mmCIF file of C-alpha atoms in Angstrom:
data_model
loop_
_atom_site.group_PDB
_atom_site.id
_atom_site.type_symbol
_atom_site.label_atom_id
_atom_site.label_comp_id
_atom_site.label_asym_id
_atom_site.label_seq_id
_atom_site.Cartn_x
_atom_site.Cartn_y
_atom_site.Cartn_z
ATOM 1 C CA ALA G 1 -64.262 -79.918 -28.699
ATOM 2 C CA SER G 2 -65.769 -82.933 -30.532
ATOM 3 C CA ILE G 3 -68.226 -85.173 -29.302
ATOM 4 C CA GLY G 4 -67.216 -88.456 -31.966
ATOM 5 C CA ASN G 5 -70.593 -88.633 -33.622
ATOM 6 C CA ARG G 6 -73.576 -86.386 -34.344
ATOM 7 C CA LEU G 7 -76.014 -85.946 -31.558
ATOM 8 C CA ILE G 8 -79.227 -85.065 -32.187
ATOM 9 C CA ILE G 9 -82.070 -83.569 -30.268
ATOM 10 C CA LYS G 10 -85.446 -82.656 -30.827
ATOM 11 C CA LYS G 11 -84.016 -82.812 -34.220
ATOM 12 C CA GLU G 12 -81.457 -80.848 -34.146
ATOM 13 C CA VAL G 13 -77.939 -81.743 -34.340
ATOM 14 C CA TYR G 14 -75.254 -81.147 -32.481
ATOM 15 C CA GLY G 15 -71.017 -81.678 -33.697
ATOM 16 C CA SER G 16 -69.365 -80.405 -30.650
ATOM 17 C CA ILE G 17 -69.813 -79.370 -26.798
ATOM 18 C CA ASP G 18 -69.398 -76.259 -27.928
ATOM 19 C CA GLU G 19 -72.226 -76.074 -30.679
ATOM 20 C CA LEU G 20 -74.341 -78.390 -27.723
ATOM 21 C CA LEU G 21 -74.226 -75.805 -24.864
ATOM 22 C CA GLY G 22 -73.861 -72.365 -26.774
ATOM 23 C CA ARG G 23 -77.699 -73.419 -28.996
ATOM 24 C CA TYR G 24 -79.015 -75.614 -26.497
ATOM 25 C CA ILE G 25 -78.536 -76.143 -22.970
ATOM 26 C CA ALA G 26 -77.521 -71.948 -21.974
ATOM 27 C CA PRO G 27 -81.186 -70.854 -23.929
ATOM 28 C CA MET G 28 -82.998 -73.869 -22.329
ATOM 29 C CA ASN G 29 -81.399 -72.051 -18.410
ATOM 30 C CA ASP G 30 -82.415 -69.232 -19.682
ATOM 31 C CA ARG G 31 -86.028 -70.509 -20.582
ATOM 32 C CA VAL G 32 -85.577 -72.243 -16.833
ATOM 33 C CA GLU G 33 -84.572 -68.506 -15.444
ATOM 34 C CA GLU G 34 -87.247 -66.918 -17.291
ATOM 35 C CA ILE G 35 -90.375 -69.235 -15.867
ATOM 36 C CA GLN G 36 -88.453 -68.907 -12.203
ATOM 37 C CA HIS G 37 -89.289 -65.077 -12.219
ATOM 38 C CA HIS G 38 -92.541 -64.939 -13.795
ATOM 39 C CA ARG G 39 -94.517 -63.048 -11.401
ATOM 40 C CA LYS G 40 -97.196 -66.059 -12.529
ATOM 41 C CA PHE G 41 -95.028 -69.357 -11.058
ATOM 42 C CA THR G 42 -95.487 -70.971 -8.042
ATOM 43 C CA ASP G 43 -93.081 -73.470 -6.586
ATOM 44 C CA LYS G 44 -96.248 -75.684 -6.050
ATOM 45 C CA LEU G 45 -97.554 -79.562 -6.780
ATOM 46 C CA GLU G 46 -100.226 -79.194 -9.236
ATOM 47 C CA ASP G 47 -102.533 -80.343 -6.781
ATOM 48 C CA GLU G 48 -101.674 -77.357 -3.993
ATOM 49 C CA LEU G 49 -102.151 -75.068 -6.697
ATOM 50 C CA ASP G 50 -105.335 -75.961 -7.476
ATOM 51 C CA THR G 51 -106.616 -75.574 -4.134
ATOM 52 C CA GLN G 52 -105.387 -72.201 -4.353
ATOM 53 C CA LEU G 53 -107.198 -71.328 -7.382
ATOM 54 C CA TYR G 54 -110.565 -72.796 -5.272
ATOM 55 C CA ASP G 55 -110.130 -70.320 -2.366
ATOM 56 C CA MET G 56 -109.649 -67.716 -4.563
ATOM 57 C CA LYS G 57 -112.920 -68.593 -7.048
ATOM 58 C CA LYS G 58 -114.267 -68.870 -3.643
ATOM 59 C CA ALA G 59 -113.895 -65.636 -2.166
ATOM 60 C CA ASN G 60 -114.150 -63.647 -6.135
ATOM 61 C CA PRO G 61 -116.424 -65.753 -8.080
ATOM 62 C CA ASN G 62 -116.565 -62.959 -11.093
ATOM 63 C CA GLY G 63 -112.443 -63.550 -11.163
ATOM 64 C CA VAL G 64 -110.507 -65.754 -13.562
ATOM 65 C CA PHE G 65 -107.062 -67.045 -12.087
ATOM 66 C CA TYR G 66 -104.505 -68.838 -13.712
ATOM 67 C CA PHE G 67 -100.504 -69.369 -12.542
ATOM 68 C CA ILE G 68 -98.160 -71.719 -13.737
ATOM 69 C CA CYS G 69 -95.953 -74.286 -12.298
ATOM 70 C CA TRP G 70 -93.781 -77.639 -12.868
ATOM 71 C CA SER G 71 -95.708 -80.169 -14.913
ATOM 72 C CA GLU G 72 -95.643 -83.460 -12.690
ATOM 73 C CA SER G 73 -96.927 -85.659 -15.627
ATOM 74 C CA TYR G 74 -94.516 -84.832 -17.764
ATOM 75 C CA PRO G 75 -91.042 -83.985 -16.707
ATOM 76 C CA GLY G 76 -89.511 -80.739 -19.051
ATOM 77 C CA TYR G 77 -92.842 -79.086 -19.094
ATOM 78 C CA ILE G 78 -95.074 -76.726 -17.243
ATOM 79 C CA SER G 79 -98.772 -76.881 -16.261
ATOM 80 C CA LEU G 80 -100.571 -73.648 -17.015
ATOM 81 C CA ARG G 81 -102.948 -74.178 -14.217
ATOM 82 C CA PHE G 82 -106.592 -71.558 -13.862
ATOM 83 C CA ILE G 83 -109.829 -71.461 -13.097
ATOM 84 C CA MET G 84 -112.781 -69.698 -14.562
ATOM 85 C CA SER G 85 -116.294 -71.528 -13.310
ATOM 86 C CA ARG G 86 -116.324 -74.237 -11.176
ATOM 87 C CA THR G 87 -113.627 -76.934 -12.137
ATOM 88 C CA ALA G 88 -109.541 -75.815 -12.420
ATOM 89 C CA ARG G 89 -107.863 -77.282 -15.977
ATOM 90 C CA ASN G 90 -104.761 -76.900 -17.374
ATOM 91 C CA HIS G 91 -102.873 -76.209 -20.233
ATOM 92 C CA THR G 92 -99.462 -77.974 -20.780
ATOM 93 C CA ILE G 93 -96.413 -75.994 -21.957
ATOM 94 C CA GLY G 94 -93.752 -77.350 -24.277
ATOM 95 C CA ILE G 95 -90.107 -75.363 -23.245
ATOM 96 C CA SER G 96 -87.787 -75.039 -26.056
ATOM 97 C CA PRO G 97 -84.495 -72.777 -26.971
ATOM 98 C CA GLU G 98 -86.422 -71.042 -29.201
ATOM 99 C CA GLY G 99 -89.377 -70.249 -26.704
ATOM 100 C CA PHE G 100 -92.376 -71.856 -25.399
ATOM 101 C CA ALA G 101 -95.116 -74.410 -27.561
ATOM 102 C CA TRP G 102 -98.503 -74.274 -26.428
ATOM 103 C CA ASN G 103 -101.512 -74.820 -29.127
ATOM 104 C CA GLY G 104 -99.454 -75.462 -32.103
ATOM 105 C CA LYS G 105 -97.644 -72.087 -32.046
ATOM 106 C CA THR G 106 -94.398 -71.361 -30.442
ATOM 107 C CA PHE G 107 -93.688 -67.847 -28.432
ATOM 108 C CA ASN G 108 -90.843 -66.257 -27.819
ATOM 109 C CA ASN G 109 -91.727 -65.392 -24.006
ATOM 110 C CA LEU G 110 -94.207 -66.342 -21.360
ATOM 111 C CA ASP G 111 -96.333 -63.346 -21.557
ATOM 112 C CA LYS G 112 -97.330 -63.469 -25.192
ATOM 113 C CA LEU G 113 -98.481 -67.011 -24.239
ATOM 114 C CA LEU G 114 -100.451 -65.617 -21.644
ATOM 115 C CA ASN G 115 -101.968 -63.089 -24.128
ATOM 116 C CA GLU G 116 -102.706 -65.589 -26.189
ATOM 117 C CA PHE G 117 -104.106 -67.830 -23.819
ATOM 118 C CA LYS G 118 -106.706 -65.529 -22.270
ATOM 119 C CA LYS G 119 -108.080 -64.513 -25.882
ATOM 120 C CA ASN G 120 -108.393 -68.416 -25.874
ATOM 121 C CA PRO G 121 -108.432 -69.999 -22.724
ATOM 122 C CA SER G 122 -109.800 -73.438 -24.133
ATOM 123 C CA GLY G 123 -107.335 -73.413 -26.697
ATOM 124 C CA ALA G 124 -109.635 -74.928 -28.584
ATOM 125 C CA ARG G 125 -108.536 -74.110 -32.766
ATOM 126 C CA THR G 126 -111.334 -72.793 -34.986
ATOM 127 C CA PRO G 127 -111.509 -72.133 -38.311
ATOM 128 C CA GLN G 128 -111.508 -67.987 -39.443
ATOM 129 C CA HIS G 129 -113.978 -67.338 -42.702
ATOM 130 C CA ARG G 130 -113.123 -64.675 -44.377
ATOM 131 C CA SER G 131 -116.196 -63.088 -45.334
ATOM 132 C CA SER G 132 -117.590 -63.448 -41.643
ATOM 133 C CA SER G 133 -114.478 -61.730 -40.478
ATOM 134 C CA ASN G 134 -114.789 -58.745 -42.977
ATOM 135 C CA SER G 135 -118.598 -58.339 -42.062
ATOM 136 C CA SER G 136 -117.489 -58.591 -38.174
ATOM 137 C CA ALA G 137 -114.707 -56.113 -39.119
ATOM 138 C CA LEU G 138 -117.647 -53.925 -40.423
ATOM 139 C CA SER G 139 -119.598 -53.907 -37.892
ATOM 140 C CA MET G 140 -116.922 -53.011 -35.332
ATOM 141 C CA SER G 141 -115.972 -50.027 -37.145
ATOM 142 C CA SER G 142 -119.658 -48.792 -38.169
ATOM 143 C CA SER G 143 -120.118 -49.884 -34.212
ATOM 144 C CA MET G 144 -116.905 -47.526 -33.363
ATOM 145 C CA SER G 145 -117.665 -44.788 -35.262
ATOM 146 C CA THR G 146 -121.527 -44.307 -34.225
ATOM 147 C CA SER G 147 -120.425 -44.399 -30.657
ATOM 148 C CA ARG G 148 -117.768 -41.463 -30.995
ATOM 149 C CA GLN G 149 -120.748 -39.262 -32.670
ATOM 150 C CA SER G 150 -122.970 -39.762 -29.895
ATOM 151 C CA THR G 151 -120.158 -39.840 -26.866
ATOM 152 C CA GLY G 152 -117.136 -38.196 -28.446
ATOM 153 C CA VAL G 153 -115.619 -40.978 -26.580
ATOM 154 C CA ARG G 154 -113.322 -43.914 -28.271
ATOM 155 C CA THR G 155 -115.354 -47.848 -27.146
ATOM 156 C CA ASP G 156 -111.443 -48.897 -26.890
ATOM 157 C CA ASP G 157 -110.995 -46.065 -24.281
ATOM 158 C CA THR G 158 -113.734 -47.007 -22.572
ATOM 159 C CA SER G 159 -113.500 -50.285 -22.665
ATOM 160 C CA ARG G 160 -109.752 -49.946 -20.928
ATOM 161 C CA GLN G 161 -111.286 -47.825 -18.552
ATOM 162 C CA SER G 162 -113.150 -51.340 -16.869
ATOM 163 C CA ARG G 163 -111.278 -54.127 -14.872
ATOM 164 C CA SER G 164 -110.152 -57.145 -16.196
ATOM 165 C CA ARG G 165 -111.256 -60.154 -15.057
ATOM 166 C CA TRP G 166 -107.851 -61.497 -15.669
ATOM 167 C CA GLY G 167 -106.596 -59.560 -13.567
ATOM 168 C CA PRO G 168 -104.005 -56.432 -13.213
ATOM 169 C CA ALA G 169 -102.241 -55.862 -16.966
ATOM 170 C CA ALA G 170 -98.791 -57.511 -17.372
ATOM 171 C CA MET G 171 -95.893 -55.187 -17.605
ATOM 172 C CA PRO G 172 -94.650 -55.031 -20.920
ATOM 173 C CA PRO G 173 -91.938 -58.113 -21.117
ATOM 174 C CA VAL G 174 -88.297 -57.655 -21.831
ATOM 175 C CA PRO G 175 -87.103 -58.852 -25.377
ATOM 176 C CA VAL G 176 -85.614 -62.038 -25.841
ATOM 177 C CA THR G 177 -81.980 -61.625 -27.468
ATOM 178 C CA ALA G 178 -79.732 -63.871 -27.730
ATOM 179 C CA SER G 179 -77.921 -66.214 -24.917
ATOM 180 C CA ARG G 180 -76.298 -63.851 -22.579
ATOM 181 C CA TRP G 181 -73.681 -66.376 -22.559
ATOM 182 C CA GLY G 182 -72.549 -65.685 -26.020
ATOM 183 C CA ASN G 183 -70.097 -68.852 -27.392
ATOM 184 C CA MET G 184 -69.419 -69.375 -23.873
ATOM 185 C CA PRO G 185 -69.979 -72.234 -21.438
ATOM 186 C CA PRO G 186 -73.075 -71.513 -18.966
ATOM 187 C CA PRO G 187 -72.678 -71.559 -15.233
ATOM 188 C CA PRO G 188 -74.157 -74.110 -13.940
ATOM 189 C CA ALA G 189 -77.603 -74.775 -13.135
ATOM 190 C CA GLY G 190 -78.619 -74.742 -9.949
ATOM 191 C CA PRO G 191 -80.307 -77.288 -7.203
ATOM 192 C CA PRO G 192 -83.370 -79.189 -9.288
ATOM 193 C CA PRO G 193 -86.590 -79.352 -7.551
ATOM 194 C CA SER G 194 -88.525 -82.091 -6.564
ATOM 195 C CA PHE G 195 -89.081 -83.535 -9.925
ATOM 196 C CA ALA G 196 -86.587 -83.437 -12.558
ATOM 197 C CA ARG G 197 -85.902 -80.984 -14.922
ATOM 198 C CA PRO G 198 -84.631 -81.241 -17.992
ATOM 199 C CA VAL G 199 -81.617 -79.026 -17.918
ATOM 200 C CA SER G 200 -80.275 -80.149 -15.087
ATOM 201 C CA MET G 201 -80.768 -83.908 -16.902
ATOM 202 C CA ILE G 202 -79.335 -82.331 -20.497
ATOM 203 C CA LEU G 203 -76.063 -80.993 -18.235
ATOM 204 C CA LYS G 204 -75.347 -84.839 -16.595
ATOM 205 C CA CYS G 205 -75.609 -86.191 -20.438
ATOM 206 C CA SER G 206 -72.738 -83.248 -21.506
ATOM 207 C CA VAL G 207 -70.310 -83.744 -18.835
ATOM 208 C CA ASP G 208 -70.765 -87.791 -19.152
ATOM 209 C CA ILE G 209 -70.316 -87.841 -22.920
ATOM 210 C CA PHE G 210 -67.291 -84.935 -22.431
ATOM 211 C CA VAL G 211 -65.653 -87.744 -19.202
ATOM 212 C CA ASP G 212 -66.247 -90.308 -22.193
ATOM 213 C CA TYR G 213 -64.304 -88.417 -25.072
ATOM 214 C CA VAL G 214 -61.401 -87.715 -22.864
ATOM 215 C CA ALA G 215 -61.357 -90.933 -21.478
ATOM 216 C CA VAL G 216 -60.471 -92.114 -25.191
ATOM 217 C CA LEU G 217 -57.898 -89.603 -25.977
#
């Protein structure tokens, strides 16, 4: 079915309702489903989640705790909320058919983004100089070689035995494949949360466009 004029969403052009459903709405529904079923997702308000983080930090001062929830300030985004020392902080994560956007990068699943976050919780982009990275690599290689000669145990194996401050390791992420709906329209989305979600607005928009198109015919 044609939608008359071209429809542009986030710089992407869609020429028909089927294309809009297959390339945008169905993948976005898949992203929302991935978020809702993630082990770190909690359907709480941001203030409630921050209170939970403070309580967990008080009970275990050496731990680093984090969760994700829907962003109240930016509908259509998720909020990655965490506490490392005394203050709860957060990062805003974008959602697109291609994946999850944070810190200038797009990740095709949420676990990859969280692994990147653990390496760089502040989200700061620091320039890396080739000379310093080469010297660091040589130093690390020399250190590991010395450790293996003296103890007979690899340094990286030993580090895996210690418990991470971030809690238990994540399960291997499920490979992201093409939308399971294929070229067929997806089933209706579930009920929206207490604040707006992008998928429900997109579905309403596409239905309104379709109704207008039928009325013209």
